[in-house]
Structures are given as C-alpha cells and as structure tokens.
XYZ file of C-alpha atoms in Angstrom:
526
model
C 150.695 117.673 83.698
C 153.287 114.648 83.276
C 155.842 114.469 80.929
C 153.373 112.255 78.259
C 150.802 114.651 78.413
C 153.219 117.558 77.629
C 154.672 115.879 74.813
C 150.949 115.449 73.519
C 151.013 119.180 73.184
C 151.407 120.969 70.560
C 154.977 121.710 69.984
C 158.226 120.801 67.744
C 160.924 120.423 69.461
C 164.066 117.754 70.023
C 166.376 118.718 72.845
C 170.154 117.696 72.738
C 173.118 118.163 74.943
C 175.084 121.063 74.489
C 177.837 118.700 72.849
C 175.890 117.507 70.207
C 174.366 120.875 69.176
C 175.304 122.633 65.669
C 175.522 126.477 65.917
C 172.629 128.414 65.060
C 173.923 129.798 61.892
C 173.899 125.811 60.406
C 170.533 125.696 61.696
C 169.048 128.691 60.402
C 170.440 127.365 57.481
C 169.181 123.998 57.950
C 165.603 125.496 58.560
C 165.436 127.456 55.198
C 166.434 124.415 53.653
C 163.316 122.770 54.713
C 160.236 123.242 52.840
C 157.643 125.246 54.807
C 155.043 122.330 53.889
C 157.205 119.691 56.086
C 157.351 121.944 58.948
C 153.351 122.537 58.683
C 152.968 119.115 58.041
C 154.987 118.224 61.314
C 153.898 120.838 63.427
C 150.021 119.173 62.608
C 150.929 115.490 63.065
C 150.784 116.840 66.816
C 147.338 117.202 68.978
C 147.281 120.896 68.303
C 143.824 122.181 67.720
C 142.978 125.462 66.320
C 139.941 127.401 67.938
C 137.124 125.990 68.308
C 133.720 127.821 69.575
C 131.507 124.687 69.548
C 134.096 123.035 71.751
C 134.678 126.197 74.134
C 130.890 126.720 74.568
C 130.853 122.952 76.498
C 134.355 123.242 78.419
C 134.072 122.512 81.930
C 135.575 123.765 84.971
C 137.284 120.312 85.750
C 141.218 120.299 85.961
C 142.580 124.016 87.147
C 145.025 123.268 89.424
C 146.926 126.025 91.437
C 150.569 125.469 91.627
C 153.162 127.552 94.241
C 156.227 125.644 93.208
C 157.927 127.528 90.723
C 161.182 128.055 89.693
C 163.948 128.171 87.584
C 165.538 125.201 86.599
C 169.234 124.538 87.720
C 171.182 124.319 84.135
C 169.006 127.462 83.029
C 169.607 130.171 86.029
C 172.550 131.901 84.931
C 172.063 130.477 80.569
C 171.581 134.680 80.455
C 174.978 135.894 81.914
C 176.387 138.788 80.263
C 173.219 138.595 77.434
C 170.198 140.769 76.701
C 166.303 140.655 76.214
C 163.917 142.453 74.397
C 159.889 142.459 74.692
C 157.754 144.121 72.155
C 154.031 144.144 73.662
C 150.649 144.530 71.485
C 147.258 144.995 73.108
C 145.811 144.898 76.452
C 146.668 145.273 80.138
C 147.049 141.445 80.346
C 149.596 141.666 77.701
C 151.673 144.046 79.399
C 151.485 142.022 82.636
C 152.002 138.724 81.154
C 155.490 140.785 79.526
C 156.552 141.933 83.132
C 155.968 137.917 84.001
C 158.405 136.619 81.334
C 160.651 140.155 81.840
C 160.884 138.970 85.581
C 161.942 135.107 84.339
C 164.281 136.170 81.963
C 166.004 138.481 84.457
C 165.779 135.391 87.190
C 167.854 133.268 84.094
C 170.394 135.500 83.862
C 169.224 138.155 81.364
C 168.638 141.980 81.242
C 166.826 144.431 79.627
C 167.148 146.165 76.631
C 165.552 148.871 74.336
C 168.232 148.361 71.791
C 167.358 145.474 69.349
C 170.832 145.299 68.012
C 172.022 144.741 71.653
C 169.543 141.766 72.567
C 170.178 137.765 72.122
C 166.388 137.281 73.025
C 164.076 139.170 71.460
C 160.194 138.475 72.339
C 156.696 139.765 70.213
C 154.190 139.492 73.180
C 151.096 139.441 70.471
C 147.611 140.478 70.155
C 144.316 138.601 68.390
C 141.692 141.658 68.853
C 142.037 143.143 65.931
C 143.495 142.793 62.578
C 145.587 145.907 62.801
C 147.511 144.387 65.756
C 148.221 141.247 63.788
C 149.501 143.218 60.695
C 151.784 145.266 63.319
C 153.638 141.960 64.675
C 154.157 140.719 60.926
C 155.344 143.986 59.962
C 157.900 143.192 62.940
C 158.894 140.065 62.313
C 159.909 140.959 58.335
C 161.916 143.641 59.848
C 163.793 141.308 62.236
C 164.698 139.153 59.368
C 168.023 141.087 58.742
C 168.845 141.368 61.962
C 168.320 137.276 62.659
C 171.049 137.510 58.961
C 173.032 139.523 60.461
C 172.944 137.341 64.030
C 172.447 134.194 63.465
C 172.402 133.146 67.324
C 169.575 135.447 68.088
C 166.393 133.653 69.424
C 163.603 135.190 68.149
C 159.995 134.422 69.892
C 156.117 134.864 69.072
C 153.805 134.514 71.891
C 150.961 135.660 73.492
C 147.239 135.320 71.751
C 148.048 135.477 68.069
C 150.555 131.761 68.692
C 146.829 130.379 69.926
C 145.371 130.568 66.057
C 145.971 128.230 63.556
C 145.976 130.343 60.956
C 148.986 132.613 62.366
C 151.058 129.806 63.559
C 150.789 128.302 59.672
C 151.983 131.350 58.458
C 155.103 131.804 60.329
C 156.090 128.448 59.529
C 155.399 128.940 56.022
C 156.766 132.482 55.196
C 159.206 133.280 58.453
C 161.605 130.819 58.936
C 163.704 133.400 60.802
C 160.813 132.818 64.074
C 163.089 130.191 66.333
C 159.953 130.041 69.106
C 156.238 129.925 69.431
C 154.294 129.457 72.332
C 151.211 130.603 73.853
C 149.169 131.972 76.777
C 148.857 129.180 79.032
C 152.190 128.197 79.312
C 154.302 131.379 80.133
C 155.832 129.844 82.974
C 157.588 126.786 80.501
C 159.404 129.987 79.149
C 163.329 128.837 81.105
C 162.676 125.433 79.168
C 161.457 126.720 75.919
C 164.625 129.391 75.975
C 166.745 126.235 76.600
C 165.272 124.109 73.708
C 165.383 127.120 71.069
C 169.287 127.440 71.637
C 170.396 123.512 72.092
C 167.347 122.262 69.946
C 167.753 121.375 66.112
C 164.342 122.642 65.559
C 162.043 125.538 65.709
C 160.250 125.478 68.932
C 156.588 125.341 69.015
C 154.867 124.933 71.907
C 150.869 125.679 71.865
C 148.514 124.127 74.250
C 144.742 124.546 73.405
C 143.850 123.053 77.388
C 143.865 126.120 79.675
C 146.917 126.322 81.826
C 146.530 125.983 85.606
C 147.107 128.720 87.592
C 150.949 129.124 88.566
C 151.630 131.555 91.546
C 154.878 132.940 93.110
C 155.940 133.669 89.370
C 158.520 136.867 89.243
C 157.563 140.211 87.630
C 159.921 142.669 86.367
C 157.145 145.608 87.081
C 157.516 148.862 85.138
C 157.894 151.358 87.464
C 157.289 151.460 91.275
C 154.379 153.367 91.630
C 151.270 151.492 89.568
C 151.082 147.597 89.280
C 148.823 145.140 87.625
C 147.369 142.621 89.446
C 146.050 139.612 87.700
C 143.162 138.035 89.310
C 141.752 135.269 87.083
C 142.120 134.411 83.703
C 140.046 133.875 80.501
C 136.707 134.426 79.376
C 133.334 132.589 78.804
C 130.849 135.114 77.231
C 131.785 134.181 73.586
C 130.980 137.453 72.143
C 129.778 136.814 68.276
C 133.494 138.992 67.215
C 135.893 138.010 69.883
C 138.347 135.387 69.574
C 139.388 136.000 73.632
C 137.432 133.064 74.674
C 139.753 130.859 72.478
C 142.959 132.451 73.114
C 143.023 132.664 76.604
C 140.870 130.193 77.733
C 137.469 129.438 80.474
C 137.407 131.586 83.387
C 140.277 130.620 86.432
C 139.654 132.669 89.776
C 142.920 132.731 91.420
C 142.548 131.981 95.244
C 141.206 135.533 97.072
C 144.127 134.638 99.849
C 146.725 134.987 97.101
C 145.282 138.096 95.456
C 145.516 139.649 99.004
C 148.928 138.725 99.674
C 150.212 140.532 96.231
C 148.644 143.224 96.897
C 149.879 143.904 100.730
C 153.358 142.702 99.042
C 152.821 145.528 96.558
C 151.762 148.257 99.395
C 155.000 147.300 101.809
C 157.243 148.084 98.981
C 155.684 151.512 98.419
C 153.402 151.298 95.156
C 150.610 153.531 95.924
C 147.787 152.097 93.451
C 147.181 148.353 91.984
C 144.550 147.864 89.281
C 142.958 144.611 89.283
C 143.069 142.614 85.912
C 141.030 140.216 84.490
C 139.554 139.153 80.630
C 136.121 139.670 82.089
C 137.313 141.033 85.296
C 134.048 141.534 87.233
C 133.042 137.465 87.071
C 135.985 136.724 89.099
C 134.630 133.973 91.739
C 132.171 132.541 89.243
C 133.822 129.714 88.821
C 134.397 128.919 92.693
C 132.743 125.735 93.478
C 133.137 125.929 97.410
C 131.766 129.737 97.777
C 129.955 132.292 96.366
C 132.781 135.228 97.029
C 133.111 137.914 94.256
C 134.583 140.872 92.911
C 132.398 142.936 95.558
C 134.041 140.969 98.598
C 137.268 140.697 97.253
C 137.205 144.935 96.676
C 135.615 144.677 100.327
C 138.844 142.881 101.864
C 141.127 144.554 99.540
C 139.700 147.844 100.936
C 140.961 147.447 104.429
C 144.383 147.474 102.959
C 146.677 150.539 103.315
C 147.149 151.562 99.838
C 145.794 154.931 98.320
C 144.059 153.429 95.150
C 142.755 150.339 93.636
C 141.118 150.054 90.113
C 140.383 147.068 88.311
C 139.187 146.494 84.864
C 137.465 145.061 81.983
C 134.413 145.197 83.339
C 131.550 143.256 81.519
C 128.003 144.887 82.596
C 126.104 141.034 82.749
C 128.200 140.339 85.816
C 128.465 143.843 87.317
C 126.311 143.436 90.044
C 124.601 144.943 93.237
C 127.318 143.625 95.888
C 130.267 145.569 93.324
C 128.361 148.976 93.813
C 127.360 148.538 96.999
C 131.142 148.182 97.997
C 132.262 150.764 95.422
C 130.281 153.184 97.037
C 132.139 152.903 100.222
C 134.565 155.120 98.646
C 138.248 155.724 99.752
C 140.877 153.792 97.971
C 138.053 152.358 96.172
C 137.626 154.802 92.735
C 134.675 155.648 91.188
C 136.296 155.626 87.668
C 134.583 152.851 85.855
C 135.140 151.223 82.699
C 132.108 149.825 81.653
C 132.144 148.698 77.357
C 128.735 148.593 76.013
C 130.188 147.825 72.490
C 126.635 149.159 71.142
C 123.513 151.231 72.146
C 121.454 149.054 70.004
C 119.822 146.012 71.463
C 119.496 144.419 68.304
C 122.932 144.494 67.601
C 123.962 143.664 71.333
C 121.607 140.376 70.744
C 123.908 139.508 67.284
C 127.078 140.366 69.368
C 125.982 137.526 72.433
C 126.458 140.296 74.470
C 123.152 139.019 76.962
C 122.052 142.644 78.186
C 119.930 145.217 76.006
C 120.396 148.864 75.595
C 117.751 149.310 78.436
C 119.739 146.800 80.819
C 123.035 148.979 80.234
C 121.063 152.209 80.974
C 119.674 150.602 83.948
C 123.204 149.727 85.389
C 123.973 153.024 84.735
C 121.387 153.921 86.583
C 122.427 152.179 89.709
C 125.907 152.886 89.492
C 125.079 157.123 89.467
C 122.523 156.553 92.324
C 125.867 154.835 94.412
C 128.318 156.603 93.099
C 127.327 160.545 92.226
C 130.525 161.852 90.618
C 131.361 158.246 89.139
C 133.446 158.725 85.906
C 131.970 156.431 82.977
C 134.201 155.394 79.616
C 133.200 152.445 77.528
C 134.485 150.312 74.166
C 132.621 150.869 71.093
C 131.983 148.765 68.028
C 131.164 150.177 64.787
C 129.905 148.840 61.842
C 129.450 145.135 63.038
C 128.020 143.511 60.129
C 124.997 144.413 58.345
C 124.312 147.845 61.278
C 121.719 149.921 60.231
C 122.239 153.658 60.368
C 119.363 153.773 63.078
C 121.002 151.242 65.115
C 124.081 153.472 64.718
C 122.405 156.175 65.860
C 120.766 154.429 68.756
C 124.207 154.291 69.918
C 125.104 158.203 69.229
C 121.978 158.468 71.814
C 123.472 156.298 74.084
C 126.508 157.808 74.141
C 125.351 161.021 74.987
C 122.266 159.796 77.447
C 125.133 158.099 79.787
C 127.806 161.167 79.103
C 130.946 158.859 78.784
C 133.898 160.865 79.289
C 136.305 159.256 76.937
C 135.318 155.846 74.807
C 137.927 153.790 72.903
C 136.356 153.269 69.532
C 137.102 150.839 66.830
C 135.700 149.700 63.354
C 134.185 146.166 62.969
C 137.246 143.686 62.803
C 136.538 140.168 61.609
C 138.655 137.476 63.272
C 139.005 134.219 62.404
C 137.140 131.373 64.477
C 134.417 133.809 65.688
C 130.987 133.518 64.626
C 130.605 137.505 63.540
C 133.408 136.662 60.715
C 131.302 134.279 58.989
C 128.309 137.105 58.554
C 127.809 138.325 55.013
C 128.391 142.207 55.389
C 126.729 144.873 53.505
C 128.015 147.815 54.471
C 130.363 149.525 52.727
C 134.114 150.647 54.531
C 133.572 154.051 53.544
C 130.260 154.568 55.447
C 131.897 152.768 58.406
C 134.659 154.778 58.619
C 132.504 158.031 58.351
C 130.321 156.615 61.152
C 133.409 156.122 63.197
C 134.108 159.884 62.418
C 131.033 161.095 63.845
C 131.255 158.857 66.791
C 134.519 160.277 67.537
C 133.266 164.008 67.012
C 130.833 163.271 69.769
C 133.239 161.624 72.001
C 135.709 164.313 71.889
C 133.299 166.966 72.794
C 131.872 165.269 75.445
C 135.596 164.805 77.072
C 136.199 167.950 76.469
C 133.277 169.330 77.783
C 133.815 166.656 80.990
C 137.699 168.221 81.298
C 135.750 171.678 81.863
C 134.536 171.297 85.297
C 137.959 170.533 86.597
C 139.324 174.080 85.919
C 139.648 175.942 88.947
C 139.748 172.777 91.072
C 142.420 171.293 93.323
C 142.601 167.712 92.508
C 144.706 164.903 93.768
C 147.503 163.881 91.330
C 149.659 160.509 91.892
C 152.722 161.439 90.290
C 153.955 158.903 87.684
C 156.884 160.618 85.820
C 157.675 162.890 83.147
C 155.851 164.352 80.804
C 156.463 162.132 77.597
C 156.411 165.987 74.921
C 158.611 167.211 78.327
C 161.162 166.191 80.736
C 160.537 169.473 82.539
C 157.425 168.814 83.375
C 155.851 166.372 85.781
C 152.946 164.123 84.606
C 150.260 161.862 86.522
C 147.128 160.610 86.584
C 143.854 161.565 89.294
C 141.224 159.422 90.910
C 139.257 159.807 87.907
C 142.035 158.555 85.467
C 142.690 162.735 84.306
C 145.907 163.293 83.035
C 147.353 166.191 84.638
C 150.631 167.966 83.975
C 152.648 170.089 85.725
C 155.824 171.432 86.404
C 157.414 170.446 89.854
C 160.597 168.936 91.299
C 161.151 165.349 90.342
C 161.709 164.197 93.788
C 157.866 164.077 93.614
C 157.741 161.355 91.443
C 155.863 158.407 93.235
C 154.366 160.855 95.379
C 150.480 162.131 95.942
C 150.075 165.799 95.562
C 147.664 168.256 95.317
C 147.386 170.492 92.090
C 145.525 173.625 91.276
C 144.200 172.898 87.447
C 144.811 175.915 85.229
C 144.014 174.708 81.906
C 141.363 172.212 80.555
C 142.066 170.363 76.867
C 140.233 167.603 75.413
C 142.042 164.468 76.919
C 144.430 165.867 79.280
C 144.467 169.035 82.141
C 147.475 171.428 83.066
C 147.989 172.517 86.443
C 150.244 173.922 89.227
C 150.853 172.581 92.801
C 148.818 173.578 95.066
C 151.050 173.611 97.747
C 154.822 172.891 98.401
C 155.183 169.606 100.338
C 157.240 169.767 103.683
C 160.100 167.526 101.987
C 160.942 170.346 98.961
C 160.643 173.425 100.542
C-alpha cells in the first residue's frame, strides 16, 4: 500500500515534529474541548466503512500480498527507553497471539512490560466482538482508566483488536471517551511503531481502521508467554458468515500464510526448546483454501509438520465443513500429532444449523464423528454451543441435549444467544424469553459437567504424560500441566520440572481437572 492509499484509510491523525508538539495535558484538554459530534463527523469524512455482509459475501481473493521486510523505524527504536507497557487481552487464542505480536514490537521500541497500570506510559485493550459481555468488559475498562489518563496526562491509551473494526464501537469512544488517544484494528498491527509515534507528537486522537484485509506481514517479533507452549498463526480470517458472527467482518477473507514459513516458525520454536505449538487460525482447518497454485491443506501441512522434532502439536478452531478425510487420515498417524479435537457444532439441530449458515446438518456432524472415532479410537471430543439462537424450539434444544450425549463431549464451552451488530441473526425477531434461555443453558451445563466428570473417571489409576507448564494458580507448591488430551493435572514436584515431560500416577479425578503424583523421579532430581 502507498502512502495515498494509506491516507484513504480510515484514520485521524496529523503528525508534527517534536518541536512543534503541545504536551499531552493541553491536548487532552484540547480534545474535551471538542464536541464529540466534530470528531464523529471527521473521523466519517474518511473512507471508513462499517461491516458490511453483502459486501464480504462477494470479496475476492485478489491483493494479499506477503511481506518479509519488517521493522522498526529508525526515530521510533529506542521512543520506549526507560518507559512501560501494558496489554489487557479479551477473547480468543488469536487475541492473545496478536498481544504477544504488539508485546514483542513494543519491547523492539524500547518498552517493557508491566502488570502495574500505574507504572505503564502505554497501556493497550486488545478487544473482543463475540459477544456482548466482552464488549461491556473493555468499556467497563476504559471508564476506569479515565482517572488514571487525569491523573497522567501523557499516558497513551489504545483500543484495538476486533471491537475498533465496528462502527458502532468506534462512534462511541469518540463520543463518550475522550480519554482513548488510539484506535486501530486487526489488519494493521504491524503500523503499531508509527501509530505509537503519531499518538504522542500528533494533535489528534489517532484512528486508524482499515476495512481491506491486511496482507500478510512475516518476520514480525513476539514477546511469547512462557517458553514451553506457543501459538502459531497460520492464516487469517474467515468466510463462512455464520448468521451470529461478526468474525467474517472483523478479521477479514481467509489468508493462508506460505506452508514454508509456517515450517520455519515452528522448527524456530523446537530449537529454542518449546515442547508443543498449537496451530491457530479463525477457521483453522480451511487453511490452503485460498491457494491458487496448489491444493495443499491442513492434512499436509500436519503431515510435514509431523516430521519435526517437537513432542506436541495442536491446532484449533476447527470448523466440521472443511474437516476432511486427508486431516484424519494424517491425525491418525499419531505421535506428536494429538487426538484432542475441538470440533464446535454450535447446535444438534439441523434446523437451527440451516438458520445459523452453518452448511452441515446434525447427521453430517454425527457422521464426522463417526470417521474421526473409526481413525482415532481414544480421540478426545469438546465443542462450542449456542443456546437460545432466536426463535429455538424446546425440541430443537433438546435435539442438541441428544447430541451432546450421543458424541460424549468431554468438556463444551457454552454460551447464550448474543446478538451482534452487522450479522444477519441480530436482525431476527426473538420470542423466547431470557429466563427460559438461561434455564436451558442450566441444563446444558448439568449435562456437560457430568459427562466431564464422568470422562475424568477413567484416568484414575493411570500413568499419564504431563507437560509441565508451571504452578498451580490456588498453589505455588504445587506443579500444574496439561496431558495429550488437554487434562489438567496437578501435582506436587520440584520446580526444576517446569518445561519438562513427566510421567504422573493420577490419584484423584474431579470434574475439570485430575490430581496426581510422579510416577517416577527423573535422573536430573534425584
């Protein structure tokens, strides 16, 4: 993109030289002086456009460009001497690698981390669209960052991530939080050195918002947590267009990075010791789809990635249309390949499923299913769940209590029906009442939990193999990590462990987690 283009964008922002700028406190000032309808008014002059399904149903595939050239710009690599950041993340997996992304910029400018609000110049909300709740969590944050931006007026305070892609939420910071210096969205994470440079020299809140998909930048830096797990991104966006989800608007069409690069990352990853990657993507199992030159998928990329000398690789979300008979034909070759599976069916009624655009029916799912236990024998199964989507009968809800216990999920993150704006499903005229959703949810839940706990059961007894993570969060004592099957186990053991693959003896079975003691005393702590 050339420098006309970008200013086509949608953003508000005047860059001076560090001689001519005012201090932050006059402009703080300046900006509560200015009428929220000017800013609005401003901010739409620009070629920002809010979602739009009609629009993102004919994208094309045209114009992804894969970039390796990187970097920080000269005047901005050491703007973050002696300062502090902070990063609040909502949501998914992608959210918490997109934070490590702009963690691992940040740090390259100069900055470092900090848990301590009070302590940071830069303080980042790394947002989520899913669900109302999220959206009423990162308002709730902003109001309380309001004294602190008082109190320190120099503070840059950011919004990004996928609620800065909606109109709607970009309008109401601008008309109730005048505190927000920064807004900018998914695509263009790796503008964040030039955005940080225009929030503290600009005169004017900085709002940068591209509806275009961003190209795919490689060779960006990550500040990962930890050095034992890492995500691995492996293409971006979504085109399903679910009825409820707003994903396909926030993040984008479908971008497949380059299998050569995914490799590279993740043999990077292995020579530096991290013992298991999980593979990320919107729609994670129609990676490839959009490759014009090949037909290579998920399935060969597990197949190349399985050659690799790490213990574990897992990938998710999973979206059963594209889960197909090359994926569990290489799943099933086992080793560092697990058999834990995230597969969201959303519903077990195929009538709903049809209203939700979901394009498979309950017998489709049951039939993957099928396949998947045929390959994979001891595969562990856990799903998403959708309740209440507008106008759900009780028997559909019940077709998906039979579900439910016909595939024997072993866990199942469940949510009520949240309408978001710009998605088809929020326009629907609902008639069920909150109450009988949220006693639906109940029951679903009941059902859930027993079968977890009754799945947690067959591990007692058993020696399983535990990558150790860390400490137990309710104890520092005690040693907690995860199996092959995504079991938490704890146990008590030296903490020179941690990072380490060990065998433990389970003792104790509970609903979502399993106690244990080592099986054995590895050579190194005896």
């Amino acid at each position: 993109m050339n420098e006309d283009e970008r200013k086509q964008q949608a953003q508000i922002k005047q860059p001076e030289n560090s001689s001519d700028v005012k201090s932050a406190a006059n402009n703080m000032e300046r900006l509560q002086n200015t009428s929220s309808d000017d800013l609005i008014s401003k901010y739409f002059e620009t070629s920002y456009e809010p979602p739009n399904l009609s629009k993102a149903r004919k994208r094309g595939r045209d114009d992804i460009k894969v970039h390796y050239d990187f970097g920080i710009p000269e005047d901005m690599e050491n703007i973050g001497q002696d300062k502090k950041f902070l990063i609040r993340t909502y949501g998914c997996q992608m959210n918490e690698h997109d934070t490590e992304v702009m963690a691992g910029i940040l740090e390259e400018m100069g900055y470092t981390s900090t848990d301590d609000k009070t302590e940071a110049d830069v303080i980042l909300l790394n947002t989520c669209a899913i669900r109302e709740n999220a959206e009423n969590k990162v308002f709730g944050e902003i109001g309380h960052l309001k004294a602190l931006k008082r109190e320190n007026p120099d503070l840059i305070l950011g919004v990004c991530g996928c609620m800065s892609q909606e109109e709607g939420v970009v309008n109401r910071i601008l008309k109730k939080h005048p505190q927000i210096d920064l807004i900018f969205g998914t695509h263009n994470i790796h503008r964040l050195p030039q955005l940080i440079k225009d929030a503290i020299f600009g005169k004017e809140k900085v709002i940068e918002v591209w509806s275009k998909e961003g190209d795919i930048i490689e060779n960006l830096p990550k500040a990962r947590k930890g050095s034992v797990k890492a995500w691995v991104n492996i293409m971006y966006g979504c085109d399903k267009f679910c009825t409820y989800c707003i994903v396909p608007m926030t993040r984008g069409k479908e971008r497949s990075r380059h299998p050569e690069d995914i490799i590279q990352e993740v043999r990077h990853l292995t020579a530096q010791g991290y013992k298991e990657v999980t593979l990320l993507g919107q729609n994670v199992n129609a990676y490839g789809k959009d490759f014009d030159e090949s037909d290579y998928g998920l399935g060969d990329l597990m197949d190349d990635l399985h050659k690799i000398d790490i213990p574990r690789i897992r990938f998710t979300t999973s979206h059963p249309r594209d889960f197909d008979d090359r994926l569990i034909e290489v799943l099933s070759q086992g080793g560092n390949l697990l058999d834990h599976i995230h597969l969201p069916v959303q519903s077990g009624s195929s009538r709903i499923l049809k209203k939700m655009n979901r394009r498979y029916t309950r017998e489709d799912y049951l039939e993957l299913v099928r396949k998947i236990r045929e390959a994979m024998p001891n595969a562990t199964l856990t799903t998403d769940i959708i309740v209440g989507f507008p106008n759900e009968t009780e028997e559909q809800f019940e077709e998906t209590m039979s579900l439910v216990e016909e595939v024997g999920f072993e866990s199942a993150f469940t949510f009520i029906y949240s309408p978001r704006e710009g998605t088809p499903a929020a326009r629907k005229e609902d008639s069920i009442p909150e109450d009988v959703k949220k006693q639906r949810l109940y029951r679903l839940n009941e059902l859930v939990n027993k079968q977890s706990a009754e799945s947690m059961q067959q591990y007692k007894g058993e020696i399983v193999k535990v990558l150790v993570e860390g400490e137990s969060k309710k104890d520092p004592d005690v040693l907690a990590g995860y199996t092959e099957r995504n079991k938490l186990v704890n146990f008590r053991a030296p903490k020179s462990l941690i990072g380490q693959l060990i065998d433990v003896e389970i003792t104790e079975a509970r609903t979502w987690s399993l106690n244990g003691v080592m099986a054995e005393t590895p050579a190194e702590v005896k």
